Amino acid sequence: MRIGELSRSSGVPVPTIKYYLREGLLPAGELTSPNQAHYGPRHERRLRLIRALLDVGGLSLAGIGEVLEVMDDPEQPVHKVLGIAADGVTPAGREEEAGPDLEEARREVAELLLRRGWHADEWGPAAESLAGVLAALRRAGHGGYIGLLDAYADAAEPVARADLDYVQRRVAREDLVESVVVGTVLGEAMFGALRRLAHIDVSFRRFESPRNLSGPVDPEGSRAAGDGGGRGAGAAAGGAEPEPVG
Amino acid sequence: MRIGELSRSSGVPVPTIKYYLREGLLPAGELTSPNQAHYGPRHERRLRLIRALLDVGGLSLAGIGEVLEVMDDPEQPVHKVLGIAADGVTPAGREEEAGPDLEEARREVAELLLRRGWHADEWGPAAESLAGVLAALRRAGHGGYIGLLDAYADAAEPVARADLDYVQRRVAREDLVESVVVGTVLGEAMFGALRRLAHIDVSFRRFESPRNLSGPVDPEGSRAAGDGGGRGAGAAAGGAEPEPVG
């Protein structure tokens, strides 16, 4: 197909596609005449991936370029691709200054790995990234939050297993590698959104629901109350979020 | 203390502090003479919070400004602060174009809320954010990943409860609200880092460990082997489950 069709099928404007081509994010089309290029399903797929990483994953174009480069290099092991994709999600400038806070945080991460029997390099970027978070929590006066580390790790284990289950269904390297990238980046966004929804639910149950005077607390009942539009049983006080609708 | 001391105690350069003051992120100091201001523990604490949100949370200065504004307004309910903080973590430009993908994704989110009995608005920003992720997954050709939704939701529930436990320990509004912000933003970074570490561990167990040639599988042995850098003795072949830790 020509660039105009690629634009229509992907919803990405032609100038943007041209920009991606110039930046090397999208492989060049096949030249069918000196100034006419032909694009195929591979381009469509790549374009969809770029948009997903950009819009939902929040990666920068530079970060996407790095991810695509390792993805396209068959010599690169899959875990390397995963690492680069994960680094892309990690906010920039997370470089922590060395100091006693960071030293202590690194010790805590090493202890965590040992305690959980996790085979992961305590000096690798993921461990460093965690140490950076712990150091920042302590510096922000919220060292107590570190007490949640094992509750979080308990949750991260089944999520990681589910991710790997998904990835392992792929056979061809290209598919496998793409699913690693998508899973790493969009999986992070998916968990973030679910955690927010769960926060809303837990807040509702703890702070709002005791005033359910009209009957037993059951999801159906309160959902029905919410439906009625009152701020009674179902209503999020202070109106956090409009009510659940059945 | 004077601005120079505030800079030393916080590790933030004086010009940066001045910039935060001009942008209204940091409240003005108390003037002790026409061009000499005095700063106190509140300024130090605010500065530490800004740095944590910026460096580790990856929020923009504009996003931090919005968060601080609702934090400082005692009229704003806590869940509103949580929403703004969560929006700050959400990558910008996540606005999804309407379309059949997004419609279907919204239905899936509504069904998820119903299925799990979560009291959360299916039209609120968290639900919209999740719908955006699902639509992007499908558009990127990875609709199958949506099959992990309940595994992720299972993990998000205890994490949200742990977060709320932490927050509920606070009494004063200022403390409570700050802990909500820190927990929302840095908790997301903490989970992301733990998920990466768990990926590394699960990959290792599934792809690397079958070469267990040297002896019986026992947790002590594998931890020692891991420590010593060997890739042998480890670990439960193909073993999804982490090893028991004594």
Short mmCIF file of C-alpha atoms in Angstrom, two decimals:
data_model
loop_
_atom_site.label_atom_id
_atom_site.label_comp_id
_atom_site.label_asym_id
_atom_site.label_seq_id
_atom_site.Cartn_x
_atom_site.Cartn_y
_atom_site.Cartn_z
CA MET A 1 0.00 0.00 0.00
CA ARG A 2 1.04 3.60 -0.42
CA ILE A 3 1.80 5.95 2.45
CA GLY A 4 -1.70 7.48 2.27
CA GLU A 5 -3.32 4.11 2.79
CA LEU A 6 -0.91 3.26 5.59
CA SER A 7 -1.97 6.52 7.22
CA ARG A 8 -5.68 5.71 6.86
CA SER A 9 -5.35 2.13 8.08
CA SER A 10 -3.27 3.11 11.11
CA GLY A 11 -4.84 6.47 11.90
CA VAL A 12 -1.37 8.04 11.99
CA PRO A 13 -1.03 11.23 9.89
CA VAL A 14 1.28 11.10 6.85
CA PRO A 15 3.73 13.72 8.19
CA THR A 16 4.09 11.69 11.39
CA ILE A 17 4.77 8.53 9.41
CA LYS A 18 7.41 10.41 7.41
CA TYR A 19 8.96 11.60 10.63
CA TYR A 20 9.15 8.03 11.95
CA LEU A 21 10.74 6.94 8.67
CA ARG A 22 13.37 9.68 8.90
CA GLU A 23 14.09 8.80 12.52
CA GLY A 24 14.50 5.15 11.58
CA LEU A 25 11.65 3.98 13.84
CA LEU A 26 9.83 2.61 10.82
CA PRO A 27 11.74 0.65 8.19
CA ALA A 28 11.77 2.21 4.73
CA GLY A 29 9.13 1.05 2.28
CA GLU A 30 9.98 -0.83 -0.86
CA LEU A 31 10.61 1.62 -3.68
CA THR A 32 8.27 0.93 -6.60
CA SER A 33 9.34 4.04 -8.50
CA PRO A 34 11.95 6.73 -7.77
CA ASN A 35 9.61 8.56 -5.45
CA GLN A 36 6.93 6.07 -4.59
CA ALA A 37 7.32 3.56 -1.80
CA HIS A 38 5.21 0.56 -0.97
CA TYR A 39 4.34 -0.44 2.59
CA GLY A 40 3.12 -3.76 3.90
CA PRO A 41 1.67 -5.44 7.01
CA ARG A 42 5.03 -5.25 8.77
CA HIS A 43 4.87 -1.47 8.58
CA GLU A 44 1.31 -1.42 9.85
CA ARG A 45 2.23 -3.63 12.76
CA ARG A 46 5.29 -1.59 13.62
CA LEU A 47 3.28 1.60 13.47
CA ARG A 48 0.70 0.19 15.86
CA LEU A 49 3.45 -0.85 18.25
CA ILE A 50 5.05 2.61 18.16
CA ARG A 51 1.70 4.25 18.92
CA ALA A 52 0.99 1.91 21.81
CA LEU A 53 4.40 2.51 23.39
CA LEU A 54 4.08 6.24 22.87
CA ASP A 55 0.48 6.89 23.85
CA VAL A 56 -0.16 4.33 26.54
CA GLY A 57 3.31 3.30 27.62
CA GLY A 58 4.47 6.89 27.86
CA LEU A 59 7.85 6.09 26.31
CA SER A 60 9.77 8.85 24.56
CA LEU A 61 10.52 8.51 20.86
CA ALA A 62 14.19 8.11 21.77
CA GLY A 63 13.26 5.31 24.19
CA ILE A 64 11.14 3.64 21.52
CA GLY A 65 14.04 3.86 19.08
CA GLU A 66 16.27 2.01 21.53
CA VAL A 67 13.66 -0.67 22.13
CA LEU A 68 13.07 -1.22 18.41
CA GLU A 69 16.79 -1.42 17.75
CA VAL A 70 17.33 -4.32 20.15
CA MET A 71 14.06 -5.92 19.04
CA ASP A 72 15.25 -5.97 15.45
CA ASP A 73 18.66 -7.37 16.23
CA PRO A 74 18.34 -11.16 16.28
CA GLU A 75 21.62 -11.40 18.17
CA GLN A 76 20.12 -9.69 21.21
CA PRO A 77 18.84 -12.05 23.87
CA VAL A 78 15.23 -11.64 24.92
CA HIS A 79 16.04 -10.55 28.45
CA LYS A 80 18.11 -7.71 27.03
CA VAL A 81 15.05 -6.54 25.09
CA LEU A 82 13.01 -6.77 28.26
CA GLY A 83 15.60 -4.71 30.13
CA ILE A 84 15.62 -1.95 27.53
CA ALA A 85 11.83 -1.86 27.38
CA ALA A 86 11.64 -1.65 31.15
CA ASP A 87 14.25 1.12 31.20
CA GLY A 88 12.07 3.02 28.75
CA VAL A 89 9.18 2.95 31.22
CA THR A 90 11.40 4.07 34.07
CA PRO A 91 11.21 7.83 34.40
CA ALA A 92 14.34 9.57 33.24
CA GLY A 93 16.66 11.22 35.68
CA ARG A 94 16.24 8.50 38.23
CA GLU A 95 19.98 8.53 38.75
CA GLU A 96 20.39 8.56 42.49
CA GLU A 97 23.29 10.29 44.13
CA ALA A 98 25.36 7.90 46.16
CA GLY A 99 25.01 8.35 49.88
CA PRO A 100 24.06 6.55 53.04
CA ASP A 101 20.38 6.42 51.99
CA LEU A 102 21.21 4.65 48.77
CA GLU A 103 23.66 2.32 50.50
CA GLU A 104 21.02 1.28 52.98
CA ALA A 105 18.43 0.87 50.22
CA ARG A 106 20.79 -1.41 48.28
CA ARG A 107 21.26 -3.54 51.36
CA GLU A 108 17.48 -3.79 51.73
CA VAL A 109 17.12 -4.87 48.12
CA ALA A 110 19.83 -7.50 48.52
CA GLU A 111 18.06 -8.80 51.62
CA LEU A 112 14.75 -8.89 49.79
CA LEU A 113 16.24 -10.97 46.96
CA LEU A 114 17.72 -13.38 49.47
CA ARG A 115 14.57 -13.56 51.57
CA ARG A 116 12.39 -14.32 48.56
CA GLY A 117 14.90 -16.56 46.83
CA TRP A 118 14.72 -14.40 43.71
CA HIS A 119 17.42 -15.06 41.15
CA ALA A 120 18.13 -11.53 40.07
CA ASP A 121 21.30 -9.53 40.03
CA GLU A 122 21.41 -7.23 43.04
CA TRP A 123 23.48 -4.77 40.98
CA GLY A 124 21.33 -4.92 37.84
CA PRO A 125 19.17 -2.01 36.66
CA ALA A 126 15.94 -3.42 38.15
CA ALA A 127 17.52 -3.76 41.58
CA GLU A 128 19.10 -0.32 41.27
CA SER A 129 15.76 1.11 40.28
CA LEU A 130 14.13 -0.41 43.36
CA ALA A 131 16.95 0.85 45.57
CA GLY A 132 16.37 4.32 44.11
CA VAL A 133 12.68 4.16 45.04
CA LEU A 134 13.46 3.03 48.59
CA ALA A 135 16.06 5.75 49.05
CA ALA A 136 13.62 8.36 47.74
CA LEU A 137 10.88 7.14 50.09
CA ARG A 138 13.20 7.46 53.04
CA ARG A 139 14.44 10.88 51.97
CA ALA A 140 10.85 12.05 51.51
CA GLY A 141 10.20 11.10 55.13
CA HIS A 142 8.14 8.04 54.19
CA GLY A 143 10.55 5.26 55.06
CA GLY A 144 7.60 3.49 56.69
CA TYR A 145 6.24 2.75 53.23
CA ILE A 146 9.16 0.36 52.80
CA GLY A 147 7.29 -1.91 55.20
CA LEU A 148 4.97 -2.70 52.30
CA LEU A 149 7.82 -4.18 50.27
CA ASP A 150 6.85 -7.80 50.86
CA ALA A 151 3.15 -7.19 50.25
CA TYR A 152 4.15 -5.67 46.91
CA ALA A 153 6.57 -8.49 46.14
CA ASP A 154 3.85 -11.05 46.92
CA ALA A 155 1.74 -9.34 44.27
CA ALA A 156 4.55 -8.99 41.74
CA GLU A 157 5.31 -12.72 41.68
CA PRO A 158 2.04 -14.00 40.18
CA VAL A 159 1.93 -11.04 37.81
CA ALA A 160 5.40 -11.90 36.51
CA ARG A 161 4.40 -15.54 36.10
CA ALA A 162 1.27 -14.55 34.17
CA ASP A 163 3.39 -12.30 31.93
CA LEU A 164 5.83 -15.08 31.20
CA ASP A 165 2.97 -17.49 30.50
CA TYR A 166 1.71 -15.07 27.91
CA VAL A 167 5.11 -14.57 26.34
CA GLN A 168 5.90 -18.28 26.25
CA ARG A 169 2.93 -18.94 24.00
CA ARG A 170 4.90 -17.27 21.19
CA VAL A 171 7.22 -19.26 19.02
CA ALA A 172 8.83 -16.97 16.44
CA ARG A 173 11.44 -14.63 17.90
CA GLU A 174 9.76 -11.59 16.39
CA ASP A 175 6.45 -12.40 18.07
CA LEU A 176 8.11 -13.33 21.33
CA VAL A 177 10.15 -10.18 21.49
CA GLU A 178 7.22 -7.97 20.59
CA SER A 179 5.08 -9.57 23.26
CA VAL A 180 7.83 -8.98 25.82
CA VAL A 181 7.92 -5.31 24.92
CA VAL A 182 4.16 -4.89 24.90
CA GLY A 183 3.77 -6.86 28.11
CA THR A 184 6.48 -4.95 29.92
CA VAL A 185 5.29 -1.53 28.92
CA LEU A 186 1.51 -1.89 28.68
CA GLY A 187 1.40 -4.37 31.55
CA GLU A 188 2.84 -1.64 33.78
CA ALA A 189 0.10 0.74 32.65
CA MET A 190 -2.52 -1.97 33.13
CA PHE A 191 -1.43 -2.68 36.68
CA GLY A 192 -1.29 1.03 37.47
CA ALA A 193 -4.88 1.53 36.35
CA LEU A 194 -6.08 -1.55 38.25
CA ARG A 195 -4.31 -0.42 41.40
CA ARG A 196 -6.12 2.92 41.14
CA LEU A 197 -9.47 1.19 40.70
CA ALA A 198 -8.72 -1.06 43.66
CA HIS A 199 -7.78 2.03 45.74
CA ILE A 200 -11.17 3.53 44.96
CA ASP A 201 -12.92 0.32 45.92
CA VAL A 202 -10.96 -0.15 49.16
CA SER A 203 -11.47 3.51 50.14
CA PHE A 204 -15.15 3.15 49.48
CA ARG A 205 -15.43 0.05 51.64
CA ARG A 206 -13.44 1.47 54.52
CA PHE A 207 -14.66 5.02 54.61
CA GLU A 208 -18.07 5.04 53.01
CA SER A 209 -19.81 1.76 53.29
CA PRO A 210 -20.47 1.47 57.05
CA ARG A 211 -23.33 3.88 56.53
CA ASN A 212 -25.17 1.21 54.71
CA LEU A 213 -28.09 1.28 57.08
CA SER A 214 -30.61 -0.36 54.93
CA GLY A 215 -29.41 -3.89 54.81
CA PRO A 216 -26.53 -6.25 54.53
CA VAL A 217 -23.46 -5.08 52.71
CA ASP A 218 -23.42 -6.84 49.43
CA PRO A 219 -22.07 -5.69 46.13
CA GLU A 220 -25.38 -6.05 44.35
CA GLY A 221 -27.23 -4.09 46.96
CA SER A 222 -24.86 -1.20 47.04
CA ARG A 223 -24.60 -1.18 43.30
CA ALA A 224 -28.34 -0.88 43.08
CA ALA A 225 -28.28 1.96 45.57
CA GLY A 226 -25.69 3.74 43.50
CA ASP A 227 -27.86 3.31 40.50
CA GLY A 228 -30.62 5.16 42.16
CA GLY A 229 -28.45 8.21 42.00
CA GLY A 230 -28.76 9.18 45.63
CA ARG A 231 -25.79 9.85 47.72
CA GLY A 232 -27.02 7.35 50.20
CA ALA A 233 -25.76 3.89 50.50
CA GLY A 234 -23.81 3.83 47.34
CA ALA A 235 -22.42 7.24 47.22
CA ALA A 236 -18.80 8.00 47.53
CA ALA A 237 -18.79 10.68 50.15
CA GLY A 238 -16.98 13.73 49.10
CA GLY A 239 -17.89 12.36 45.74
CA ALA A 240 -14.63 10.88 44.81
CA GLU A 241 -15.79 9.25 41.74
CA PRO A 242 -19.25 8.98 40.49
CA GLU A 243 -20.93 5.86 41.50
CA PRO A 244 -20.62 2.45 40.04
CA VAL A 245 -23.33 1.74 37.60
CA GLY A 246 -24.67 -1.74 37.29
CA MET B 1 17.62 28.82 57.91
CA ARG B 2 18.77 30.81 54.89
CA ILE B 3 18.44 29.61 51.33
CA GLY B 4 22.05 28.39 51.27
CA GLU B 5 21.48 26.16 54.26
CA LEU B 6 18.23 24.87 52.79
CA SER B 7 20.21 23.98 49.67
CA ARG B 8 22.87 22.14 51.66
CA SER B 9 20.42 20.26 53.83
CA SER B 10 18.30 19.17 50.86
CA GLY B 11 21.00 18.74 48.23
CA VAL B 12 18.99 20.94 45.86
CA PRO B 13 21.00 23.78 44.24
CA VAL B 14 20.05 27.36 45.16
CA PRO B 15 18.98 28.34 41.59
CA THR B 16 16.66 25.33 41.51
CA ILE B 17 15.14 26.32 44.85
CA LYS B 18 14.63 29.84 43.51
CA TYR B 19 12.96 28.41 40.45
CA TYR B 20 10.56 26.36 42.60
CA LEU B 21 9.80 29.49 44.64
CA ARG B 22 9.02 31.48 41.48
CA GLU B 23 6.83 28.68 40.16
CA GLY B 24 4.96 28.52 43.44
CA LEU B 25 5.92 24.90 44.13
CA LEU B 26 7.64 25.96 47.31
CA PRO B 27 5.96 28.48 49.64
CA ALA B 28 7.82 31.73 50.09
CA GLY B 29 10.12 31.99 53.08
CA GLU B 30 9.52 34.41 55.92
CA LEU B 31 11.19 37.72 55.18
CA THR B 32 13.62 38.64 57.92
CA SER B 33 14.95 41.67 56.07
CA PRO B 34 14.05 43.26 52.72
CA ASN B 35 16.08 40.71 50.81
CA GLN B 36 16.65 37.93 53.23
CA ALA B 37 14.16 35.11 53.71
CA HIS B 38 14.07 32.45 56.34
CA TYR B 39 13.11 28.84 55.62
CA GLY B 40 12.00 26.14 58.02
CA PRO B 41 11.30 22.43 58.28
CA ARG B 42 8.15 22.80 56.16
CA HIS B 43 10.26 24.01 53.28
CA GLU B 44 12.71 21.18 53.70
CA ARG B 45 9.91 18.64 53.72
CA ARG B 46 8.23 20.15 50.69
CA LEU B 47 11.52 20.20 48.82
CA ARG B 48 12.09 16.51 49.57
CA LEU B 49 8.61 15.70 48.35
CA ILE B 50 9.13 17.63 45.10
CA ARG B 51 12.38 15.81 44.44
CA ALA B 52 10.86 12.40 45.09
CA LEU B 53 7.93 13.06 42.75
CA LEU B 54 10.25 14.45 40.10
CA ASP B 55 13.15 12.02 40.22
CA VAL B 56 11.51 8.76 41.12
CA GLY B 57 7.86 9.32 40.31
CA GLY B 58 8.69 10.84 36.95
CA LEU B 59 6.07 13.58 37.31
CA SER B 60 6.49 16.79 35.37
CA LEU B 61 6.91 20.07 37.27
CA ALA B 62 3.47 21.08 35.99
CA GLY B 63 2.01 17.82 37.31
CA ILE B 64 3.71 18.35 40.66
CA GLY B 65 2.29 21.88 40.79
CA GLU B 66 -1.23 20.49 40.38
CA VAL B 67 -0.68 17.86 43.04
CA LEU B 68 0.70 20.39 45.54
CA GLU B 69 -2.17 22.77 44.88
CA VAL B 70 -4.85 20.23 45.84
CA MET B 71 -2.68 18.98 48.71
CA ASP B 72 -2.49 22.46 50.18
CA ASP B 73 -6.18 23.19 49.85
CA PRO B 74 -7.86 21.82 52.98
CA GLU B 75 -11.21 21.93 51.18
CA GLN B 76 -10.13 19.22 48.77
CA PRO B 77 -11.13 15.71 49.74
CA VAL B 78 -8.35 13.17 50.03
CA HIS B 79 -9.58 11.04 47.12
CA LYS B 80 -9.35 14.10 44.88
CA VAL B 81 -5.69 14.44 45.83
CA LEU B 82 -5.21 10.75 45.08
CA GLY B 83 -6.82 11.19 41.67
CA ILE B 84 -4.61 14.13 40.73
CA ALA B 85 -1.48 12.32 41.92
CA ALA B 86 -2.44 9.24 39.92
CA ASP B 87 -3.12 11.37 36.85
CA GLY B 88 0.36 12.80 37.22
CA VAL B 89 1.85 9.32 36.94
CA THR B 90 -0.26 8.50 33.92
CA PRO B 91 1.70 9.27 30.78
CA ALA B 92 0.44 12.32 28.98
CA GLY B 93 -1.34 12.06 25.68
CA ARG B 94 -3.16 8.96 26.71
CA GLU B 95 -6.32 10.45 25.25
CA GLU B 96 -7.80 7.63 23.21
CA GLU B 97 -9.75 8.32 20.09
CA ALA B 98 -13.26 6.99 20.33
CA GLY B 99 -13.91 3.98 18.20
CA PRO B 100 -15.06 0.39 18.36
CA ASP B 101 -11.85 -0.66 20.14
CA LEU B 102 -12.42 1.81 22.92
CA GLU B 103 -16.11 0.94 23.15
CA GLU B 104 -15.30 -2.72 23.58
CA ALA B 105 -12.58 -1.92 26.10
CA ARG B 106 -15.03 0.13 28.16
CA ARG B 107 -17.44 -2.76 28.20
CA GLU B 108 -14.66 -5.05 29.39
CA VAL B 109 -13.80 -2.64 32.19
CA ALA B 110 -17.44 -2.40 33.25
CA GLU B 111 -17.65 -6.20 33.30
CA LEU B 112 -14.47 -6.43 35.33
CA LEU B 113 -15.84 -4.02 37.95
CA LEU B 114 -19.05 -6.02 38.13
CA ARG B 115 -17.27 -9.38 38.25
CA ARG B 116 -15.00 -8.30 41.06
CA GLY B 117 -17.59 -6.28 42.93
CA TRP B 118 -15.37 -3.22 42.84
CA HIS B 119 -17.06 0.01 43.81
CA ALA B 120 -15.50 2.33 41.28
CA ASP B 121 -17.01 4.51 38.63
CA GLU B 122 -16.81 2.89 35.24
CA TRP B 123 -16.59 6.37 33.69
CA GLY B 124 -13.99 7.76 36.08
CA PRO B 125 -10.41 8.50 35.06
CA ALA B 126 -9.00 5.24 36.44
CA ALA B 127 -11.50 3.16 34.48
CA GLU B 128 -10.92 5.27 31.37
CA SER B 129 -7.21 4.81 31.78
CA LEU B 130 -7.64 1.03 31.97
CA ALA B 131 -9.95 1.06 28.94
CA GLY B 132 -7.27 3.00 27.05
CA VAL B 133 -4.69 0.35 27.88
CA LEU B 134 -6.98 -2.48 26.75
CA ALA B 135 -7.81 -0.70 23.50
CA ALA B 136 -4.13 -0.08 22.84
CA LEU B 137 -3.29 -3.73 23.51
CA ARG B 138 -5.90 -4.84 21.02
CA ARG B 139 -4.81 -2.29 18.43
CA ALA B 140 -1.20 -3.37 18.85
CA GLY B 141 -2.29 -6.92 18.01
CA HIS B 142 -1.91 -8.13 21.59
CA GLY B 143 -5.54 -8.48 22.62
CA GLY B 144 -4.59 -11.83 24.16
CA TYR B 145 -2.81 -9.96 26.92
CA ILE B 146 -6.23 -8.85 28.15
CA GLY B 147 -6.64 -12.44 29.34
CA LEU B 148 -4.27 -11.51 32.18
CA LEU B 149 -6.66 -8.89 33.51
CA ASP B 150 -7.91 -10.97 36.42
CA ALA B 151 -4.44 -12.16 37.38
CA TYR B 152 -3.45 -8.50 37.52
CA ALA B 153 -6.59 -7.54 39.42
CA ASP B 154 -5.93 -10.31 41.96
CA ALA B 155 -2.54 -8.73 42.57
CA ALA B 156 -3.83 -5.16 42.67
CA GLU B 157 -6.32 -5.85 45.47
CA PRO B 158 -3.87 -6.70 48.29
CA VAL B 159 -1.54 -3.94 47.12
CA ALA B 160 -4.35 -1.39 47.39
CA ARG B 161 -5.26 -2.69 50.85
CA ALA B 162 -1.64 -2.42 51.98
CA ASP B 163 -1.50 1.15 50.63
CA LEU B 164 -4.64 2.13 52.49
CA ASP B 165 -3.32 0.49 55.68
CA TYR B 166 -0.28 2.70 55.42
CA VAL B 167 -2.28 5.83 54.76
CA GLN B 168 -4.74 5.17 57.56
CA ARG B 169 -1.97 5.28 60.14
CA ARG B 170 -1.83 9.05 59.60
CA VAL B 171 -3.98 11.39 61.58
CA ALA B 172 -3.30 14.98 60.55
CA ARG B 173 -4.66 15.88 57.11
CA GLU B 174 -1.28 17.16 55.97
CA ASP B 175 0.40 13.86 56.81
CA LEU B 176 -2.43 11.81 55.38
CA VAL B 177 -2.52 13.68 52.12
CA GLU B 178 1.24 13.56 51.71
CA SER B 179 1.28 9.84 52.34
CA VAL B 180 -1.43 9.37 49.71
CA VAL B 181 0.64 11.24 47.16
CA VAL B 182 3.86 9.46 48.02
CA GLY B 183 2.16 6.09 48.10
CA THR B 184 0.39 6.60 44.80
CA VAL B 185 3.40 7.84 42.93
CA LEU B 186 6.31 6.00 44.51
CA GLY B 187 4.24 2.87 45.08
CA GLU B 188 3.78 2.64 41.34
CA ALA B 189 7.53 2.89 40.83
CA MET B 190 8.11 0.33 43.59
CA PHE B 191 5.75 -2.18 42.02
CA GLY B 192 7.29 -1.61 38.59
CA ALA B 193 10.77 -2.37 39.89
CA LEU B 194 9.58 -5.46 41.79
CA ARG B 195 7.75 -6.76 38.73
CA ARG B 196 10.96 -6.44 36.74
CA LEU B 197 12.91 -8.31 39.38
CA ALA B 198 10.25 -11.02 39.47
CA HIS B 199 10.42 -11.26 35.65
CA ILE B 200 14.14 -11.85 35.88
CA ASP B 201 13.64 -14.52 38.51
CA VAL B 202 10.83 -16.30 36.63
CA SER B 203 12.78 -16.17 33.33
CA PHE B 204 15.78 -17.62 35.07
CA ARG B 205 13.78 -20.48 36.51
CA ARG B 206 12.06 -21.27 33.27
CA PHE B 207 14.82 -20.76 30.76
CA GLU B 208 18.09 -21.19 32.57
CA SER B 209 17.73 -23.55 35.45
CA PRO B 210 17.07 -26.99 33.89
CA ARG B 211 20.78 -27.58 33.74
CA ASN B 212 20.75 -28.73 37.28
CA LEU B 213 23.53 -31.27 36.97
CA SER B 214 25.27 -31.06 40.21
CA GLY B 215 22.97 -32.25 42.90
CA PRO B 216 19.69 -32.21 44.67
CA VAL B 217 17.51 -29.18 44.49
CA ASP B 218 17.42 -27.52 47.82
CA PRO B 219 16.79 -23.94 48.64
CA GLU B 220 19.98 -23.46 50.61
CA GLY B 221 22.04 -24.89 47.85
CA SER B 222 20.50 -22.76 45.21
CA ARG B 223 20.86 -19.65 47.20
CA ALA B 224 24.49 -20.42 47.74
CA ALA B 225 24.90 -21.21 44.07
CA GLY B 226 23.20 -17.99 43.14
CA ASP B 227 25.49 -16.15 45.45
CA GLY B 228 28.56 -17.76 44.09
CA GLY B 229 27.51 -16.90 40.61
CA GLY B 230 27.05 -20.45 39.40
CA ARG B 231 24.08 -21.14 37.23
CA GLY B 232 23.84 -24.73 38.25
CA ALA B 233 22.33 -25.98 41.34
CA GLY B 234 19.49 -23.70 41.35
CA ALA B 235 16.54 -24.16 40.97
CA ALA B 236 13.28 -25.76 40.38
CA ALA B 237 13.36 -26.75 36.78
CA GLY B 238 10.73 -25.00 34.84
CA GLY B 239 9.61 -24.12 38.30
CA ALA B 240 7.18 -21.34 38.30
CA GLU B 241 7.03 -21.20 42.04
CA PRO B 242 9.66 -19.36 43.95
CA GLU B 243 11.54 -21.48 46.35
CA PRO B 244 10.56 -21.76 49.93
CA VAL B 245 12.63 -19.50 52.01
CA GLY B 246 13.39 -20.47 55.55
#
